Amino acid sequence: MSLVLPTLLCLELILGQSTQAQKGALPQPNITAQPRSMVVNKKYVTIQCWGPAKAEAYKIFKEGGPEPREAEMSTLYIKEMKPDQTGLYRCSYRSGKLWSPCSASLTLVMTGTYAKPSLSRMSGTVVASGDEVIWKCFSKLKYDRFILIKEDEFQTIQNESSTCQDNQHQAIFHRGPVTHTQAGTYRCYGAFNNNPYLWSHPSNPLELEVKECPDGSTRLRDSGPTQGPSQNLPLLIGMPVAILLCLFLLVLLFLCICHRKAKNKATKTGRQPQAAESRNRQAPEARDPQDVTYLQVAFNGPNQGTFSTPRQTHTSEYATIVPK
């Protein structure tokens, strides 16, 4: 019953404003917590409802709590934070006879209830802009879920259910691509489903440093589908240089091959004249008279005389025999 009344009140206020649309609806108020909405056990917190100067009365209520009361004060003071004061808070204000729409919800969490978990990062201490960061929050306690928070910003980066691994409960958080605005100090907390607004002590802090690329842009995979001419300039310059270098090496290799062939041909040609000259020198020496043998050959033919008349030698010829 206590949960239904504030919810019906907000619906009634919103519906009532819709009927007065022609007269102009009141703007929605803002609700904040000081010093922050993550309150340590037994510490104080102040809830503030911010409406326009013409606001005459305020209502600050907790969802699921008692029916809110109209008050002139726009501030709710909690001197000592207790588990039953955690939850979702909203507010509205009245101007004349009209009530404003309800504000967005404010999550009031009490920390320091359970033992702290551990936080580690499955990447280096420094990451480049555009990279992905992987966190691991783990504990021996059987937490139902883990929450990763950046300090000084009550923003739930991720709220992950825990899994059992190596006799401990853990949750893996993926974050990326990161930018320099996400650099800072991170902590994680453990919680149970039956008390979602009661968190453990925070883990030890872990710093995240994001290093920008030299040109101030992110890595190639995060640069988007379009690229400017300046980004392609190194590629446009490098390709012609590489082609010219390859052509130069090919010409140099061709000249070396031609030079080697010419040198081998000259070597063979130089050996042939020497052999011919050697043969020419040997030929005259073989014609030396001391090395020549003369052979006298006599040809005898018949004379016109009788058969018994001895044949007369008419001529003599000499043949020269040159030993090899």
PDB file of N, CA and C in Angstrom, residues 180-241:
ATOM      1  N   HIS A 180      39.646  10.368 -23.285  1.00  0.00           N
ATOM      2  CA  HIS A 180      40.343  10.979 -22.161  1.00  0.00           C
ATOM      3  C   HIS A 180      39.377  11.397 -21.052  1.00  0.00           C
ATOM      4  N   THR A 181      38.100  11.592 -21.376  1.00  0.00           N
ATOM      5  CA  THR A 181      37.131  11.977 -20.357  1.00  0.00           C
ATOM      6  C   THR A 181      36.827  10.833 -19.390  1.00  0.00           C
ATOM      7  N   GLN A 182      37.151   9.622 -19.763  1.00  0.00           N
ATOM      8  CA  GLN A 182      36.894   8.466 -18.914  1.00  0.00           C
ATOM      9  C   GLN A 182      38.094   8.101 -18.051  1.00  0.00           C
ATOM     10  N   ALA A 183      39.163   8.858 -18.150  1.00  0.00           N
ATOM     11  CA  ALA A 183      40.310   8.628 -17.272  1.00  0.00           C
ATOM     12  C   ALA A 183      39.949   9.065 -15.857  1.00  0.00           C
ATOM     13  N   GLY A 184      40.508   8.372 -14.863  1.00  0.00           N
ATOM     14  CA  GLY A 184      40.225   8.720 -13.476  1.00  0.00           C
ATOM     15  C   GLY A 184      40.383   7.522 -12.560  1.00  0.00           C
ATOM     16  N   THR A 185      39.784   7.611 -11.386  1.00  0.00           N
ATOM     17  CA  THR A 185      39.872   6.586 -10.355  1.00  0.00           C
ATOM     18  C   THR A 185      38.584   5.785 -10.314  1.00  0.00           C
ATOM     19  N   TYR A 186      38.726   4.472 -10.296  1.00  0.00           N
ATOM     20  CA  TYR A 186      37.568   3.582 -10.307  1.00  0.00           C
ATOM     21  C   TYR A 186      37.587   2.669  -9.076  1.00  0.00           C
ATOM     22  N   ARG A 187      36.380   2.318  -8.634  1.00  0.00           N
ATOM     23  CA  ARG A 187      36.183   1.350  -7.551  1.00  0.00           C
ATOM     24  C   ARG A 187      35.001   0.458  -7.913  1.00  0.00           C
ATOM     25  N   CYS A 188      34.933  -0.690  -7.260  1.00  0.00           N
ATOM     26  CA  CYS A 188      33.768  -1.551  -7.467  1.00  0.00           C
ATOM     27  C   CYS A 188      33.187  -1.953  -6.120  1.00  0.00           C
ATOM     28  N   TYR A 189      31.900  -2.345  -6.156  1.00  0.00           N
ATOM     29  CA  TYR A 189      31.145  -2.703  -4.960  1.00  0.00           C
ATOM     30  C   TYR A 189      30.415  -4.023  -5.201  1.00  0.00           C
ATOM     31  N   GLY A 190      30.097  -4.691  -4.102  1.00  0.00           N
ATOM     32  CA  GLY A 190      29.280  -5.896  -4.166  1.00  0.00           C
ATOM     33  C   GLY A 190      27.930  -5.648  -3.510  1.00  0.00           C
ATOM     34  N   ALA A 191      26.907  -6.366  -3.996  1.00  0.00           N
ATOM     35  CA  ALA A 191      25.562  -6.191  -3.442  1.00  0.00           C
ATOM     36  C   ALA A 191      24.772  -7.483  -3.610  1.00  0.00           C
ATOM     37  N   PHE A 192      23.659  -7.557  -2.862  1.00  0.00           N
ATOM     38  CA  PHE A 192      22.758  -8.704  -2.918  1.00  0.00           C
ATOM     39  C   PHE A 192      21.412  -8.255  -3.481  1.00  0.00           C
ATOM     40  N   ASN A 193      20.740  -9.176  -4.130  1.00  0.00           N
ATOM     41  CA  ASN A 193      19.478  -8.832  -4.789  1.00  0.00           C
ATOM     42  C   ASN A 193      18.367  -8.467  -3.807  1.00  0.00           C
ATOM     43  N   ASN A 194      18.389  -9.035  -2.601  1.00  0.00           N
ATOM     44  CA  ASN A 194      17.317  -8.742  -1.643  1.00  0.00           C
ATOM     45  C   ASN A 194      17.470  -7.354  -1.018  1.00  0.00           C
ATOM     46  N   ASN A 195      18.674  -6.740  -1.125  1.00  0.00           N
ATOM     47  CA  ASN A 195      18.906  -5.374  -0.645  1.00  0.00           C
ATOM     48  C   ASN A 195      19.748  -4.629  -1.697  1.00  0.00           C
ATOM     49  N   PRO A 196      19.146  -4.253  -2.810  1.00  0.00           N
ATOM     50  CA  PRO A 196      19.930  -3.698  -3.921  1.00  0.00           C
ATOM     51  C   PRO A 196      20.577  -2.348  -3.622  1.00  0.00           C
ATOM     52  N   TYR A 197      20.099  -1.628  -2.589  1.00  0.00           N
ATOM     53  CA  TYR A 197      20.661  -0.314  -2.287  1.00  0.00           C
ATOM     54  C   TYR A 197      21.630  -0.342  -1.107  1.00  0.00           C
ATOM     55  N   LEU A 198      21.947  -1.528  -0.630  1.00  0.00           N
ATOM     56  CA  LEU A 198      22.978  -1.694   0.398  1.00  0.00           C
ATOM     57  C   LEU A 198      24.199  -2.303  -0.267  1.00  0.00           C
ATOM     58  N   TRP A 199      25.262  -1.511  -0.328  1.00  0.00           N
ATOM     59  CA  TRP A 199      26.466  -1.939  -1.025  1.00  0.00           C
ATOM     60  C   TRP A 199      27.583  -2.219  -0.023  1.00  0.00           C
ATOM     61  N   SER A 200      28.573  -2.926  -0.495  1.00  0.00           N
ATOM     62  CA  SER A 200      29.733  -3.257   0.329  1.00  0.00           C
ATOM     63  C   SER A 200      30.645  -2.039   0.477  1.00  0.00           C
ATOM     64  N   HIS A 201      31.703  -2.220   1.250  1.00  0.00           N
ATOM     65  CA  HIS A 201      32.778  -1.225   1.249  1.00  0.00           C
ATOM     66  C   HIS A 201      33.375  -1.161  -0.158  1.00  0.00           C
ATOM     67  N   PRO A 202      33.892  -0.022  -0.576  1.00  0.00           N
ATOM     68  CA  PRO A 202      34.480   0.067  -1.918  1.00  0.00           C
ATOM     69  C   PRO A 202      35.799  -0.692  -1.997  1.00  0.00           C
ATOM     70  N   SER A 203      36.097  -1.171  -3.163  1.00  0.00           N
ATOM     71  CA  SER A 203      37.390  -1.822  -3.396  1.00  0.00           C
ATOM     72  C   SER A 203      38.508  -0.787  -3.351  1.00  0.00           C
ATOM     73  N   ASN A 204      39.727  -1.243  -3.357  1.00  0.00           N
ATOM     74  CA  ASN A 204      40.853  -0.316  -3.460  1.00  0.00           C
ATOM     75  C   ASN A 204      40.782   0.424  -4.791  1.00  0.00           C
ATOM     76  N   PRO A 205      41.211   1.689  -4.810  1.00  0.00           N
ATOM     77  CA  PRO A 205      41.104   2.467  -6.063  1.00  0.00           C
ATOM     78  C   PRO A 205      42.046   1.938  -7.134  1.00  0.00           C
ATOM     79  N   LEU A 206      41.627   2.115  -8.364  1.00  0.00           N
ATOM     80  CA  LEU A 206      42.436   1.718  -9.518  1.00  0.00           C
ATOM     81  C   LEU A 206      42.375   2.841 -10.544  1.00  0.00           C
ATOM     82  N   GLU A 207      43.554   3.347 -10.905  1.00  0.00           N
ATOM     83  CA  GLU A 207      43.630   4.481 -11.824  1.00  0.00           C
ATOM     84  C   GLU A 207      43.560   4.008 -13.272  1.00  0.00           C
ATOM     85  N   LEU A 208      42.885   4.799 -14.080  1.00  0.00           N
ATOM     86  CA  LEU A 208      42.838   4.584 -15.523  1.00  0.00           C
ATOM     87  C   LEU A 208      43.404   5.809 -16.217  1.00  0.00           C
ATOM     88  N   GLU A 209      44.492   5.609 -16.951  1.00  0.00           N
ATOM     89  CA  GLU A 209      45.123   6.693 -17.705  1.00  0.00           C
ATOM     90  C   GLU A 209      44.919   6.427 -19.190  1.00  0.00           C
ATOM     91  N   VAL A 210      44.368   7.403 -19.860  1.00  0.00           N
ATOM     92  CA  VAL A 210      44.093   7.286 -21.292  1.00  0.00           C
ATOM     93  C   VAL A 210      45.067   8.189 -22.035  1.00  0.00           C
ATOM     94  N   LYS A 211      45.851   7.612 -22.917  1.00  0.00           N
ATOM     95  CA  LYS A 211      46.864   8.349 -23.673  1.00  0.00           C
ATOM     96  C   LYS A 211      46.327   8.652 -25.056  1.00  0.00           C
ATOM     97  N   GLU A 212      46.376   9.919 -25.421  1.00  0.00           N
ATOM     98  CA  GLU A 212      45.910  10.320 -26.744  1.00  0.00           C
ATOM     99  C   GLU A 212      46.952   9.960 -27.801  1.00  0.00           C
ATOM    100  N   CYS A 213      46.492   9.744 -29.037  1.00  0.00           N
ATOM    101  CA  CYS A 213      47.401   9.491 -30.155  1.00  0.00           C
ATOM    102  C   CYS A 213      48.160  10.771 -30.464  1.00  0.00           C
ATOM    103  N   PRO A 214      49.344  10.668 -31.133  1.00  0.00           N
ATOM    104  CA  PRO A 214      50.149  11.872 -31.414  1.00  0.00           C
ATOM    105  C   PRO A 214      49.387  12.941 -32.184  1.00  0.00           C
ATOM    106  N   ASP A 215      48.502  12.547 -33.107  1.00  0.00           N
ATOM    107  CA  ASP A 215      47.757  13.530 -33.885  1.00  0.00           C
ATOM    108  C   ASP A 215      46.455  13.941 -33.222  1.00  0.00           C
ATOM    109  N   GLY A 216      46.244  13.423 -31.975  1.00  0.00           N
ATOM    110  CA  GLY A 216      45.041  13.801 -31.245  1.00  0.00           C
ATOM    111  C   GLY A 216      43.813  13.028 -31.633  1.00  0.00           C
ATOM    112  N   SER A 217      43.943  12.056 -32.523  1.00  0.00           N
ATOM    113  CA  SER A 217      42.794  11.261 -32.946  1.00  0.00           C
ATOM    114  C   SER A 217      42.884   9.892 -32.332  1.00  0.00           C
ATOM    115  N   THR A 218      41.808   9.134 -32.457  1.00  0.00           N
ATOM    116  CA  THR A 218      41.800   7.776 -31.949  1.00  0.00           C
ATOM    117  C   THR A 218      42.425   6.852 -32.964  1.00  0.00           C
ATOM    118  N   ARG A 219      42.488   5.572 -32.620  1.00  0.00           N
ATOM    119  CA  ARG A 219      43.092   4.594 -33.509  1.00  0.00           C
ATOM    120  C   ARG A 219      42.259   4.425 -34.765  1.00  0.00           C
ATOM    121  N   LEU A 220      42.837   3.714 -35.746  1.00  0.00           N
ATOM    122  CA  LEU A 220      42.226   3.604 -37.060  1.00  0.00           C
ATOM    123  C   LEU A 220      40.866   2.963 -37.002  1.00  0.00           C
ATOM    124  N   ARG A 221      40.685   1.952 -36.157  1.00  0.00           N
ATOM    125  CA  ARG A 221      39.412   1.253 -36.133  1.00  0.00           C
ATOM    126  C   ARG A 221      38.287   2.111 -35.582  1.00  0.00           C
ATOM    127  N   ASP A 222      38.636   3.260 -34.881  1.00  0.00           N
ATOM    128  CA  ASP A 222      37.615   4.121 -34.312  1.00  0.00           C
ATOM    129  C   ASP A 222      37.513   5.442 -35.055  1.00  0.00           C
ATOM    130  N   SER A 223      38.210   5.574 -36.184  1.00  0.00           N
ATOM    131  CA  SER A 223      38.234   6.835 -36.893  1.00  0.00           C
ATOM    132  C   SER A 223      37.023   7.031 -37.766  1.00  0.00           C
ATOM    133  N   GLY A 224      36.207   5.986 -37.974  1.00  0.00           N
ATOM    134  CA  GLY A 224      34.992   6.120 -38.766  1.00  0.00           C
ATOM    135  C   GLY A 224      35.228   5.730 -40.203  1.00  0.00           C
ATOM    136  N   PRO A 225      34.147   5.691 -41.007  1.00  0.00           N
ATOM    137  CA  PRO A 225      34.265   5.244 -42.382  1.00  0.00           C
ATOM    138  C   PRO A 225      34.930   6.230 -43.307  1.00  0.00           C
ATOM    139  N   THR A 226      34.950   7.534 -42.942  1.00  0.00           N
ATOM    140  CA  THR A 226      35.538   8.538 -43.813  1.00  0.00           C
ATOM    141  C   THR A 226      36.828   9.029 -43.217  1.00  0.00           C
ATOM    142  N   GLN A 227      37.770   9.361 -44.108  1.00  0.00           N
ATOM    143  CA  GLN A 227      39.068   9.872 -43.692  1.00  0.00           C
ATOM    144  C   GLN A 227      39.411  11.063 -44.559  1.00  0.00           C
ATOM    145  N   GLY A 228      40.086  12.040 -43.962  1.00  0.00           N
ATOM    146  CA  GLY A 228      40.489  13.215 -44.695  1.00  0.00           C
ATOM    147  C   GLY A 228      41.724  12.967 -45.521  1.00  0.00           C
ATOM    148  N   PRO A 229      42.041  13.912 -46.468  1.00  0.00           N
ATOM    149  CA  PRO A 229      43.237  13.734 -47.299  1.00  0.00           C
ATOM    150  C   PRO A 229      44.504  13.721 -46.488  1.00  0.00           C
ATOM    151  N   SER A 230      44.551  14.482 -45.392  1.00  0.00           N
ATOM    152  CA  SER A 230      45.783  14.522 -44.602  1.00  0.00           C
ATOM    153  C   SER A 230      46.098  13.185 -43.978  1.00  0.00           C
ATOM    154  N   GLN A 231      45.067  12.361 -43.675  1.00  0.00           N
ATOM    155  CA  GLN A 231      45.316  11.060 -43.074  1.00  0.00           C
ATOM    156  C   GLN A 231      45.883  10.084 -44.087  1.00  0.00           C
ATOM    157  N   ASN A 232      45.589  10.302 -45.399  1.00  0.00           N
ATOM    158  CA  ASN A 232      46.108   9.424 -46.441  1.00  0.00           C
ATOM    159  C   ASN A 232      47.415   9.917 -47.023  1.00  0.00           C
ATOM    160  N   LEU A 233      47.908  11.072 -46.548  1.00  0.00           N
ATOM    161  CA  LEU A 233      49.132  11.640 -47.103  1.00  0.00           C
ATOM    162  C   LEU A 233      50.327  10.719 -46.971  1.00  0.00           C
ATOM    163  N   PRO A 234      50.595  10.079 -45.817  1.00  0.00           N
ATOM    164  CA  PRO A 234      51.740   9.156 -45.746  1.00  0.00           C
ATOM    165  C   PRO A 234      51.636   8.015 -46.734  1.00  0.00           C
ATOM    166  N   LEU A 235      50.421   7.530 -46.985  1.00  0.00           N
ATOM    167  CA  LEU A 235      50.254   6.432 -47.935  1.00  0.00           C
ATOM    168  C   LEU A 235      50.528   6.894 -49.353  1.00  0.00           C
ATOM    169  N   LEU A 236      50.054   8.108 -49.699  1.00  0.00           N
ATOM    170  CA  LEU A 236      50.260   8.626 -51.046  1.00  0.00           C
ATOM    171  C   LEU A 236      51.735   8.893 -51.327  1.00  0.00           C
ATOM    172  N   ILE A 237      52.487   9.286 -50.327  1.00  0.00           N
ATOM    173  CA  ILE A 237      53.916   9.551 -50.513  1.00  0.00           C
ATOM    174  C   ILE A 237      54.708   8.262 -50.508  1.00  0.00           C
ATOM    175  N   GLY A 238      54.334   7.321 -49.681  1.00  0.00           N
ATOM    176  CA  GLY A 238      55.119   6.099 -49.524  1.00  0.00           C
ATOM    177  C   GLY A 238      55.047   5.172 -50.727  1.00  0.00           C
ATOM    178  N   MET A 239      53.903   5.104 -51.419  1.00  0.00           N
ATOM    179  CA  MET A 239      53.761   4.187 -52.549  1.00  0.00           C
ATOM    180  C   MET A 239      54.700   4.527 -53.703  1.00  0.00           C
ATOM    181  N   PRO A 240      54.747   5.783 -54.197  1.00  0.00           N
ATOM    182  CA  PRO A 240      55.698   6.069 -55.280  1.00  0.00           C
ATOM    183  C   PRO A 240      57.149   5.831 -54.891  1.00  0.00           C
ATOM    184  N   VAL A 241      57.515   6.143 -53.661  1.00  0.00           N
ATOM    185  CA  VAL A 241      58.894   5.916 -53.217  1.00  0.00           C
ATOM    186  C   VAL A 241      59.223   4.435 -53.248  1.00  0.00           C
TER     187      VAL A 241
END
